[in-house]
CSV table of C-alpha atoms in Angstrom, one decimal:
chain,number,residue,atom,x,y,z
A,1,MET,CA,0.0,0.0,0.0
A,2,GLY,CA,2.9,2.3,0.7
A,3,LEU,CA,4.3,1.8,-2.8
A,4,PHE,CA,0.8,2.4,-4.3
A,5,THR,CA,0.5,5.7,-2.3
A,6,VAL,CA,3.9,7.1,-3.4
A,7,LEU,CA,3.1,6.1,-7.0
A,8,LEU,CA,-0.1,8.0,-6.7
A,9,GLY,CA,1.9,11.0,-5.7
A,10,ALA,CA,4.2,10.5,-8.7
A,11,ALA,CA,1.2,10.4,-11.1
A,12,LEU,CA,-0.5,13.6,-10.0
A,13,PRO,CA,2.2,16.2,-11.1
A,14,LEU,CA,2.8,14.4,-14.4
A,15,ILE,CA,-0.9,14.2,-15.2
A,16,ASP,CA,-1.3,17.9,-14.5
A,17,PHE,CA,1.6,18.8,-16.8
A,18,PHE,CA,-0.4,17.4,-19.8
A,19,ILE,CA,-4.0,17.5,-18.7
A,20,VAL,CA,-4.4,21.2,-19.3
A,21,ASN,CA,-3.3,21.1,-23.0
A,22,VAL,CA,-6.7,20.1,-24.3
A,23,ALA,CA,-8.5,22.5,-21.9
A,24,LEU,CA,-6.6,25.6,-23.1
A,25,PRO,CA,-9.1,26.6,-25.8
A,26,THR,CA,-12.0,26.5,-23.4
A,27,ILE,CA,-10.0,28.4,-20.7
A,28,GLY,CA,-9.2,31.1,-23.2
A,29,ARG,CA,-12.9,31.6,-24.2
A,30,ASP,CA,-14.2,31.4,-20.6
A,31,LEU,CA,-11.6,33.8,-19.1
A,32,ALA,CA,-11.0,36.0,-22.1
A,33,ALA,CA,-7.3,35.0,-22.1
A,34,GLY,CA,-4.9,35.6,-25.0
A,35,ALA,CA,-2.3,33.2,-26.3
A,36,ALA,CA,0.5,34.6,-24.1
A,37,VAL,CA,-1.5,34.2,-20.9
A,38,LEU,CA,-2.5,30.7,-21.9
A,39,GLU,CA,1.1,29.9,-22.4
A,40,LEU,CA,1.8,31.0,-18.9
A,41,VAL,CA,-0.9,28.7,-17.6
A,42,VAL,CA,1.3,25.9,-18.9
A,43,ALA,CA,4.7,27.4,-18.5
A,44,GLY,CA,4.1,28.8,-15.0
A,45,TYR,CA,3.5,25.3,-13.7
A,46,GLY,CA,6.3,23.7,-15.6
A,47,VAL,CA,9.0,26.3,-14.7
A,48,SER,CA,8.2,26.5,-11.0
A,49,TYR,CA,8.1,22.7,-10.9
A,50,ALA,CA,11.5,22.4,-12.6
A,51,VAL,CA,13.2,25.2,-10.6
A,52,LEU,CA,12.3,23.8,-7.2
A,53,LEU,CA,12.6,20.1,-7.7
A,54,VAL,CA,16.2,19.7,-6.4
A,55,LEU,CA,15.4,21.9,-3.4
A,56,GLY,CA,12.4,19.7,-2.7
A,57,GLY,CA,14.7,16.6,-2.7
A,58,ARG,CA,17.2,18.3,-0.4
A,59,LEU,CA,14.4,19.3,2.1
A,60,GLY,CA,13.2,15.7,2.1
A,61,ASP,CA,16.7,14.4,2.9
A,62,MET,CA,16.8,16.9,5.8
A,63,LEU,CA,13.3,16.9,7.3
A,64,GLY,CA,12.0,13.5,6.4
A,65,ARG,CA,10.7,12.3,3.1
A,66,ARG,CA,7.3,11.1,4.3
A,67,ARG,CA,6.7,14.4,6.0
A,68,LEU,CA,7.6,16.4,2.9
A,69,PHE,CA,5.6,14.0,0.7
A,70,LEU,CA,2.4,14.6,2.8
A,71,VAL,CA,3.0,18.4,3.0
A,72,GLY,CA,3.6,18.6,-0.8
A,73,MET,CA,0.5,16.5,-1.5
A,74,ALA,CA,-1.7,18.6,0.8
A,75,ALA,CA,-0.3,21.8,-0.9
A,76,PHE,CA,-1.0,20.2,-4.3
A,77,GLY,CA,-4.6,19.6,-3.3
A,78,ILE,CA,-5.1,23.2,-2.0
A,79,THR,CA,-3.5,24.8,-5.1
A,80,SER,CA,-5.5,22.5,-7.4
A,81,LEU,CA,-8.7,23.8,-5.7
A,82,ALA,CA,-7.3,27.4,-6.3
A,83,CYS,CA,-6.9,26.6,-10.0
A,84,GLY,CA,-10.4,25.2,-10.2
A,85,ILE,CA,-12.1,28.2,-8.7
A,86,ALA,CA,-9.8,30.9,-10.3
A,87,PRO,CA,-12.0,33.9,-11.2
A,88,ASN,CA,-9.7,35.2,-13.9
A,89,ALA,CA,-6.8,34.3,-16.1
A,90,TRP,CA,-4.1,35.9,-13.9
A,91,SER,CA,-5.3,34.3,-10.7
A,92,LEU,CA,-5.2,30.9,-12.6
A,93,VAL,CA,-1.6,31.6,-13.6
A,94,ALA,CA,-0.6,32.4,-10.0
A,95,ALA,CA,-2.4,29.2,-8.8
A,96,ARG,CA,-0.6,27.1,-11.4
A,97,VAL,CA,2.8,28.5,-10.3
A,98,ALA,CA,2.0,27.5,-6.7
A,99,GLN,CA,0.7,24.1,-7.9
A,100,GLY,CA,4.1,23.5,-9.6
A,101,ALA,CA,5.9,24.4,-6.4
A,102,ALA,CA,3.8,22.0,-4.4
A,103,ALA,CA,4.5,19.2,-7.0
A,104,ALA,CA,8.3,20.0,-6.5
A,105,LEU,CA,7.9,19.3,-2.8
A,106,MET,CA,6.0,16.0,-3.4
A,107,LEU,CA,7.6,14.2,-6.3
A,108,PRO,CA,11.3,13.9,-5.3
A,109,GLN,CA,10.2,12.1,-2.2
A,110,VAL,CA,8.7,9.3,-4.3
A,111,LEU,CA,12.0,8.3,-5.9
A,112,ALA,CA,14.0,9.0,-2.7
A,113,THR,CA,11.7,6.7,-0.6
A,114,ILE,CA,11.9,3.9,-3.2
A,115,GLN,CA,15.7,4.3,-3.3
A,116,ALA,CA,16.2,4.4,0.4
A,117,ALA,CA,13.7,1.8,1.5
A,118,THR,CA,14.2,-1.0,-1.1
A,119,THR,CA,17.0,-3.1,-2.6
A,120,GLY,CA,17.6,-5.9,-5.2
A,121,THR,CA,14.5,-7.3,-6.9
A,122,ARG,CA,12.1,-5.2,-4.8
A,123,ARG,CA,13.8,-2.0,-6.0
A,124,ALA,CA,13.9,-3.2,-9.6
A,125,ARG,CA,10.1,-3.9,-9.4
A,126,ALA,CA,9.4,-0.6,-7.7
A,127,MET,CA,11.4,1.4,-10.3
A,128,GLY,CA,9.7,-0.5,-13.1
A,129,LEU,CA,6.3,0.4,-11.6
A,130,TYR,CA,7.5,4.0,-11.2
A,131,GLY,CA,8.5,4.2,-14.8
A,132,ALA,CA,5.2,2.6,-15.9
A,133,THR,CA,3.3,5.2,-13.8
A,134,ALA,CA,5.3,8.1,-15.1
A,135,GLY,CA,4.9,7.2,-18.8
A,136,LEU,CA,1.2,6.2,-18.4
A,137,SER,CA,0.5,9.5,-16.5
A,138,MET,CA,1.9,11.6,-19.3
A,139,VAL,CA,-0.3,9.9,-21.9
A,140,ALA,CA,-3.3,9.5,-19.6
A,141,GLY,CA,-3.2,13.2,-18.7
A,142,GLN,CA,-4.1,14.3,-22.2
A,143,ILE,CA,-6.8,11.6,-22.5
A,144,LEU,CA,-8.3,12.5,-19.1
A,145,GLY,CA,-8.3,16.2,-19.9
A,146,GLY,CA,-10.3,15.6,-23.1
A,147,VAL,CA,-12.9,13.4,-21.3
A,148,LEU,CA,-13.4,15.8,-18.4
A,149,VAL,CA,-13.8,18.9,-20.6
A,150,ALA,CA,-16.3,17.1,-22.9
A,151,TRP,CA,-18.3,15.7,-20.0
A,152,ASP,CA,-18.6,19.2,-18.4
A,153,ILE,CA,-19.4,17.7,-15.0
A,154,ALA,CA,-22.0,19.7,-13.1
A,155,GLY,CA,-21.3,22.6,-15.5
A,156,THR,CA,-17.6,22.9,-14.3
A,157,GLY,CA,-16.2,22.7,-17.8
A,158,TRP,CA,-12.4,23.1,-17.8
A,159,ARG,CA,-12.4,23.6,-14.1
A,160,SER,CA,-12.9,19.9,-13.6
A,161,VAL,CA,-9.4,19.1,-14.8
A,162,PHE,CA,-8.1,20.7,-11.6
A,163,LEU,CA,-10.9,20.0,-9.2
A,164,VAL,CA,-10.6,16.2,-9.9
A,165,ASN,CA,-7.3,16.3,-7.9
A,166,VAL,CA,-9.0,17.3,-4.6
A,167,PRO,CA,-10.6,14.0,-3.8
A,168,VAL,CA,-7.6,12.1,-5.1
A,169,VAL,CA,-5.3,14.1,-2.8
A,170,LEU,CA,-7.6,13.5,0.2
A,171,ALA,CA,-7.4,9.7,-0.4
A,172,GLY,CA,-3.6,10.0,-0.8
A,173,LEU,CA,-3.2,11.8,2.5
A,174,PHE,CA,-5.2,9.2,4.3
A,175,LEU,CA,-3.2,6.4,2.8
A,176,GLY,CA,0.2,8.2,3.1
A,177,ALA,CA,-0.2,8.9,6.8
A,178,ARG,CA,-0.6,5.2,7.4
A,179,ALA,CA,1.4,3.3,4.8
A,180,VAL,CA,4.5,5.4,3.7
A,181,PRO,CA,7.6,4.8,5.7
A,182,GLU,CA,9.6,7.7,7.1
A,183,THR,CA,13.2,7.9,5.7
A,184,ARG,CA,15.8,10.7,5.8
A,185,SER,CA,19.5,11.1,5.3
A,186,GLN,CA,21.6,9.9,8.2
A,187,ARG,CA,23.7,13.1,7.8
A,188,PRO,CA,21.2,15.9,7.2
A,189,GLU,CA,22.7,18.6,5.0
A,190,PRO,CA,21.8,22.3,5.2
A,191,VAL,CA,20.2,24.1,2.2
A,192,ASP,CA,22.7,25.6,-0.2
A,193,VAL,CA,21.1,29.1,-0.6
A,194,ALA,CA,23.5,30.4,-3.2
A,195,GLY,CA,23.3,27.2,-5.3
A,196,THR,CA,19.5,27.3,-5.0
A,197,LEU,CA,19.2,30.9,-6.3
A,198,LEU,CA,21.7,30.3,-9.1
A,199,LEU,CA,20.0,27.1,-10.2
A,200,ALA,CA,16.6,28.9,-10.3
A,201,THR,CA,18.2,31.7,-12.3
A,202,THR,CA,19.7,29.3,-14.7
A,203,LEU,CA,16.5,27.3,-15.4
A,204,LEU,CA,14.4,30.5,-15.6
A,205,THR,CA,16.8,32.2,-18.2
A,206,LEU,CA,16.4,29.1,-20.4
A,207,LEU,CA,12.9,27.9,-19.9
A,208,ALA,CA,11.0,31.2,-19.5
A,209,PRO,CA,12.0,32.7,-22.9
A,210,LEU,CA,11.6,29.4,-24.8
A,211,THR,CA,8.1,28.7,-23.4
A,212,GLU,CA,6.8,32.2,-23.7
A,213,GLY,CA,8.8,33.5,-26.7
A,214,ARG,CA,6.5,32.2,-29.5
A,215,ALA,CA,3.3,33.5,-27.9
A,216,THR,CA,4.7,36.9,-27.2
A,217,GLY,CA,6.5,37.5,-30.5
A,218,TRP,CA,10.0,37.0,-29.2
A,219,PRO,CA,10.5,40.5,-27.5
A,220,LEU,CA,13.9,41.8,-26.5
A,221,TRP,CA,13.7,40.2,-23.0
A,222,THR,CA,13.6,36.7,-24.4
A,223,TRP,CA,16.9,37.2,-26.3
A,224,LEU,CA,18.5,38.8,-23.3
A,225,SER,CA,17.4,36.0,-21.1
A,226,LEU,CA,18.8,33.3,-23.5
A,227,ALA,CA,22.1,35.3,-23.7
A,228,ALA,CA,22.3,35.2,-19.9
A,229,PHE,CA,21.7,31.5,-19.6
A,230,PRO,CA,25.3,30.2,-20.3
A,231,PHE,CA,26.8,32.7,-17.9
A,232,SER,CA,24.3,31.8,-15.2
A,233,ALA,CA,24.9,28.1,-15.8
A,234,TYR,CA,28.7,28.6,-15.5
A,235,ALA,CA,28.3,30.6,-12.3
A,236,PHE,CA,26.2,27.8,-10.8
A,237,TYR,CA,28.8,25.2,-11.7
A,238,ARG,CA,31.6,27.2,-10.2
A,239,VAL,CA,29.8,27.9,-6.9
A,240,GLU,CA,28.8,24.2,-6.6
A,241,LEU,CA,32.3,23.0,-7.4
A,242,ARG,CA,33.9,25.4,-4.9
A,243,ALA,CA,31.5,24.3,-2.1
A,244,ASP,CA,32.2,20.6,-2.9
A,245,ARG,CA,36.0,21.2,-2.7
A,246,LYS,CA,35.7,23.0,0.6
A,247,GLY,CA,33.8,20.1,2.1
A,248,ARG,CA,30.5,21.9,2.3
A,249,THR,CA,27.3,20.4,0.8
A,250,PRO,CA,26.2,22.0,-2.5
A,251,LEU,CA,22.7,21.8,-3.8
A,252,VAL,CA,23.8,19.6,-6.7
A,253,PRO,CA,27.2,18.0,-5.7
A,254,PRO,CA,29.4,17.9,-8.8
A,255,SER,CA,30.9,14.7,-7.3
A,256,LEU,CA,27.5,13.1,-8.0
A,257,PHE,CA,28.3,13.3,-11.7
A,258,ARG,CA,31.3,11.1,-11.3
A,259,LEU,CA,28.8,8.2,-11.3
A,260,LEU,CA,29.0,6.9,-14.9
A,261,SER,CA,25.4,5.6,-14.8
A,262,LEU,CA,23.9,8.8,-13.6
A,263,ARG,CA,25.9,11.0,-16.0
A,264,ARG,CA,25.2,9.0,-19.2
A,265,GLY,CA,21.6,8.3,-18.2
A,266,LEU,CA,20.9,12.0,-17.7
A,267,VAL,CA,22.4,12.8,-21.1
A,268,MET,CA,20.1,10.3,-22.8
A,269,ILE,CA,16.9,11.3,-21.0
A,270,VAL,CA,17.1,14.8,-22.5
A,271,PRO,CA,16.5,14.0,-26.2
A,272,PHE,CA,14.0,11.3,-25.1
A,273,SER,CA,11.9,13.7,-23.1
A,274,ILE,CA,12.1,16.5,-25.6
A,275,GLY,CA,10.7,14.1,-28.3
A,276,PHE,CA,8.0,12.7,-25.9
A,277,SER,CA,6.5,16.0,-24.9
A,278,GLY,CA,6.9,17.6,-28.3
A,279,PHE,CA,5.0,14.7,-29.9
A,280,MET,CA,2.2,14.9,-27.3
A,281,PHE,CA,1.8,18.6,-27.9
A,282,VAL,CA,2.0,18.5,-31.7
A,283,ILE,CA,-0.3,15.5,-32.1
A,284,ALA,CA,-3.0,17.2,-29.9
A,285,VAL,CA,-2.9,20.4,-31.9
A,286,ALA,CA,-2.9,18.6,-35.3
A,287,LEU,CA,-5.7,16.2,-34.5
A,288,GLN,CA,-8.0,18.9,-33.0
A,289,GLN,CA,-7.2,21.9,-35.3
A,290,GLY,CA,-6.2,20.0,-38.5
A,291,ALA,CA,-8.2,16.8,-38.5
A,292,ARG,CA,-11.1,18.4,-36.6
A,293,LEU,CA,-11.4,15.8,-33.9
A,294,GLY,CA,-13.0,16.6,-30.6
A,295,PRO,CA,-11.0,16.4,-27.4
A,296,VAL,CA,-12.3,12.9,-26.6
A,297,SER,CA,-11.6,11.5,-30.0
A,298,ALA,CA,-8.2,13.1,-30.1
A,299,GLY,CA,-7.5,11.5,-26.7
A,300,LEU,CA,-8.7,8.1,-27.7
A,301,THR,CA,-6.0,7.9,-30.4
A,302,LEU,CA,-3.4,7.7,-27.6
A,303,VAL,CA,-5.2,4.9,-25.7
A,304,PRO,CA,-3.2,2.1,-27.5
A,305,MET,CA,0.1,3.9,-26.6
A,306,ALA,CA,-1.0,4.0,-22.9
A,307,VAL,CA,-2.1,0.4,-22.8
A,308,VAL,CA,1.0,-1.0,-24.5
A,309,PHE,CA,3.3,1.3,-22.4
A,310,PHE,CA,1.9,0.1,-19.1
A,311,ALA,CA,2.0,-3.6,-20.1
A,312,ALA,CA,5.5,-3.5,-21.5
A,313,SER,CA,6.8,-1.5,-18.5
A,314,LEU,CA,5.8,-4.2,-16.1
A,315,ALA,CA,7.9,-6.7,-18.2
A,316,GLY,CA,10.9,-4.4,-18.3
A,317,PRO,CA,12.8,-5.8,-15.2
A,318,ARG,CA,12.8,-9.3,-16.7
A,319,PHE,CA,14.2,-8.0,-20.0
A,320,VAL,CA,16.9,-6.1,-18.2
A,321,ALA,CA,17.8,-9.1,-16.1
A,322,ARG,CA,18.3,-11.1,-19.2
A,323,TYR,CA,19.7,-8.6,-21.8
A,324,GLY,CA,21.0,-5.7,-19.6
A,325,THR,CA,20.8,-2.1,-20.8
A,326,ARG,CA,20.7,-3.1,-24.5
A,327,VAL,CA,16.9,-3.2,-23.8
A,328,VAL,CA,17.1,0.6,-24.1
A,329,THR,CA,18.8,0.4,-27.5
A,330,ALA,CA,16.1,-2.0,-28.7
A,331,GLY,CA,13.4,0.3,-27.3
A,332,GLY,CA,14.8,3.3,-29.3
A,333,LEU,CA,14.7,1.3,-32.6
A,334,VAL,CA,11.1,0.2,-31.9
A,335,GLN,CA,10.1,3.7,-31.0
A,336,GLY,CA,11.6,5.0,-34.2
A,337,LEU,CA,9.6,2.4,-36.2
A,338,GLY,CA,6.4,3.6,-34.4
A,339,VAL,CA,7.0,7.3,-35.2
A,340,ALA,CA,7.7,6.4,-38.8
A,341,LEU,CA,4.4,4.5,-39.0
A,342,ILE,CA,2.6,7.6,-37.6
A,343,ALA,CA,4.3,9.8,-40.2
A,344,LEU,CA,3.2,7.3,-42.9
A,345,ALA,CA,-0.4,7.2,-41.7
A,346,THR,CA,-0.5,11.0,-41.6
A,347,TRP,CA,0.9,11.3,-45.1
A,348,ARG,CA,-1.5,8.7,-46.5
A,349,ASP,CA,-4.8,9.3,-44.6
A,350,TRP,CA,-4.8,13.1,-43.8
A,351,PRO,CA,-7.2,14.6,-42.7
A,352,HIS,CA,-9.1,11.4,-42.0
A,353,LEU,CA,-7.0,10.5,-39.0
A,354,GLY,CA,-8.3,8.7,-35.9
A,355,VAL,CA,-7.9,5.7,-33.7
A,356,LEU,CA,-7.6,3.0,-36.5
A,357,PRO,CA,-5.2,4.7,-38.9
A,358,LEU,CA,-2.9,5.7,-36.0
A,359,MET,CA,-3.2,2.6,-33.9
A,360,PRO,CA,-0.2,0.6,-35.3
A,361,GLY,CA,2.1,3.6,-35.0
A,362,VAL,CA,1.1,4.8,-31.5
A,363,ALA,CA,1.1,1.2,-30.1
A,364,VAL,CA,4.6,0.4,-31.5
A,365,ALA,CA,5.9,3.8,-30.3
A,366,GLY,CA,4.4,3.1,-26.8
A,367,LEU,CA,6.2,-0.2,-26.8
A,368,GLY,CA,9.5,1.4,-27.6
A,369,GLN,CA,9.1,4.1,-25.0
A,370,ALA,CA,8.3,1.5,-22.4
A,371,LEU,CA,11.5,-0.3,-23.1
A,372,GLN,CA,13.4,2.9,-22.5
A,373,LEU,CA,12.0,5.2,-19.8
A,374,PRO,CA,11.6,2.9,-16.8
A,375,VAL,CA,15.0,1.4,-17.4
A,376,LEU,CA,16.6,4.9,-17.8
A,377,PHE,CA,15.2,5.9,-14.4
A,378,ARG,CA,16.6,2.8,-12.8
A,379,ILE,CA,20.1,3.3,-14.5
A,380,ILE,CA,20.3,7.0,-13.4
A,381,LEU,CA,19.7,6.3,-9.7
A,382,SER,CA,21.4,2.8,-9.5
A,383,GLU,CA,24.6,4.0,-8.0
A,384,VAL,CA,23.4,7.0,-6.0
A,385,PRO,CA,24.0,6.5,-2.3
A,386,ALA,CA,20.9,6.2,-0.2
A,387,ALA,CA,21.9,9.2,1.9
A,388,ARG,CA,21.7,11.3,-1.3
A,389,ALA,CA,18.6,9.7,-2.7
A,390,GLY,CA,16.6,12.9,-2.5
A,391,VAL,CA,19.2,14.9,-4.3
A,392,GLY,CA,19.7,12.3,-7.0
A,393,GLY,CA,16.0,12.0,-7.6
A,394,GLY,CA,15.6,15.8,-7.7
A,395,VAL,CA,18.4,16.1,-10.3
A,396,MET,CA,16.9,13.4,-12.5
A,397,ILE,CA,13.4,14.8,-12.4
A,398,THR,CA,14.6,18.4,-12.9
A,399,THR,CA,16.5,17.2,-16.0
A,400,GLN,CA,13.4,15.4,-17.3
A,401,GLN,CA,11.0,18.2,-16.5
A,402,SER,CA,13.2,20.8,-18.1
A,403,ALA,CA,13.5,18.6,-21.2
A,404,LEU,CA,9.7,18.1,-21.3
A,405,ALA,CA,9.3,21.9,-21.3
A,406,LEU,CA,12.0,22.2,-24.0
A,407,GLY,CA,10.1,19.7,-26.1
A,408,VAL,CA,6.9,21.7,-26.2
A,409,ALA,CA,8.9,24.9,-26.9
A,410,THR,CA,11.1,23.5,-29.7
A,411,LEU,CA,9.1,20.9,-31.5
A,412,GLY,CA,5.9,22.8,-30.9
A,413,SER,CA,7.4,26.1,-32.2
A,414,LEU,CA,8.8,24.2,-35.3
A,415,PHE,CA,5.4,22.7,-36.1
A,416,LEU,CA,3.4,25.9,-35.6
A,417,GLY,CA,6.0,27.8,-37.6
A,418,LEU,CA,5.8,25.4,-40.5
A,419,VAL,CA,2.0,25.3,-40.7
A,420,PRO,CA,1.5,28.6,-42.6
A,421,ALA,CA,4.0,27.6,-45.4
A,422,LEU,CA,3.5,23.8,-45.6
A,423,GLY,CA,0.0,23.2,-44.3
A,424,MET,CA,-1.0,21.1,-41.3
A,425,ARG,CA,-0.2,17.6,-42.8
A,426,ASP,CA,3.3,18.4,-44.1
A,427,ALA,CA,4.2,20.4,-41.0
A,428,LEU,CA,3.2,17.4,-38.9
A,429,VAL,CA,5.2,14.9,-41.1
A,430,THR,CA,8.2,17.2,-41.0
A,431,THR,CA,8.1,17.5,-37.2
A,432,LEU,CA,7.8,13.7,-36.9
A,433,LEU,CA,10.9,13.3,-39.1
A,434,VAL,CA,12.8,15.8,-36.8
A,435,GLN,CA,11.7,13.7,-33.8
A,436,LEU,CA,13.1,10.6,-35.6
A,437,ALA,CA,16.4,12.3,-35.8
A,438,GLY,CA,16.2,12.8,-32.0
A,439,ILE,CA,15.4,9.1,-31.6
A,440,ALA,CA,18.4,8.2,-33.6
A,441,LEU,CA,20.5,10.2,-31.2
A,442,THR,CA,19.0,8.3,-28.2
A,443,VAL,CA,19.9,5.0,-29.9
A,444,LEU,CA,23.5,6.1,-30.3
A,445,LEU,CA,23.7,7.4,-26.8
A,446,SER,CA,22.3,4.2,-25.4
A,447,LEU,CA,25.3,2.3,-26.7
A,448,ARG,CA,27.4,4.1,-24.1
A,449,LEU,CA,25.3,3.0,-21.1
A,450,PRO,CA,26.8,0.6,-18.7
A,451,ARG,CA,25.9,-2.9,-19.8
A,452,ARG,CA,24.6,-4.0,-16.4
A,453,ILE,CA,22.9,-2.1,-13.6
A,454,LEU,CA,24.8,-2.2,-10.3
A,455,GLU,CA,22.5,-0.9,-7.6
A,456,GLN,CA,23.3,0.5,-4.2
A,457,ALA,CA,21.9,-1.4,-1.2
A,458,ALA,CA,19.4,0.3,1.0
A,459,PRO,CA,20.7,1.4,4.4
């Protein structure tokens, strides 16, 4: 029951990253919000979530992961309620920023608890379930959003995509207080204030202009922010390195990156996550605005991906035990085949796309993704000491979350920029081909992963 509860906590933030996509048109009409403000509804959550994740992991190591998990979950429920009753667009943006911060308190405790409380086959099974939950949540969020908006429960319309969290959080708090074990670092480490501020600045200078630039017409501040990003990143690295060498405890210890599995796994998860989130955004826009499908029909096209992903994720630990990390390489090849089938179906059947034409491609792509994501999570954290489980989990999720935001910004901007010149079909096919190039990169990077996963024992 404890594992189920923490996995519930892992699902909520990821679902809410994607659930709002299909509700944006309705929110815009109801609250008279323009494109730039609607972008902030998405970006405000994603940026605050990414910026605070590592700090959330550190606080869990210090104060107790169960305690922070419950505090974060309670805050997530309160901020979800604030989103659901927001009277205007700007109050919705503020509530989404707070919701992202609450998610950043809750989610790192999930991985840290698994890492600190399990070992051997139990950890492999738990990490497989975490990966299955993460992947399924990202797909299911878009499906659930379409269903809730279409149902218009009790006249709530788009507000139901946020209000649905409240009863789920109440159940999670009840279960968490009884079933989640308390773990913490044996050597609590103080918060690195300078590192926290510099990491926040670094992520903001990158993610804020990329997520808002297209909607606002790329004003001067976006270019100045991007120009400041490498300087801020370098300053963060130097401050953390100096603290590490002096024996202090930096927010992100550079020594953590000496772990080969963590370093190479993080490098690979970036192009994977960019392609995943970019695809989810682009396919939602293309199916609703180009193929004229409703939110429910558009969501149903992704059901085969969700079903196959979940089933294959559960079998992942057995594949890894037999074939090692070459499972990830095979997964990249299978995912590439699936995306190629989606591109072929788009070229052949446009605009008559739906569940049947897209089913082979999305199912095969889901299988390929399932052979990669859960295994990558396990590889990245495999050698992280239990005392630094919160920091390791925070670094991994921050990298993934930042890449998810970059995927929407880069592939989404490419697709929307191509539509006026090429039309919806050719813009979608071109974007899918670009994603295929990213998948080819993940396949090449996977060849450098350690062949076997050597995991730390629980304390």
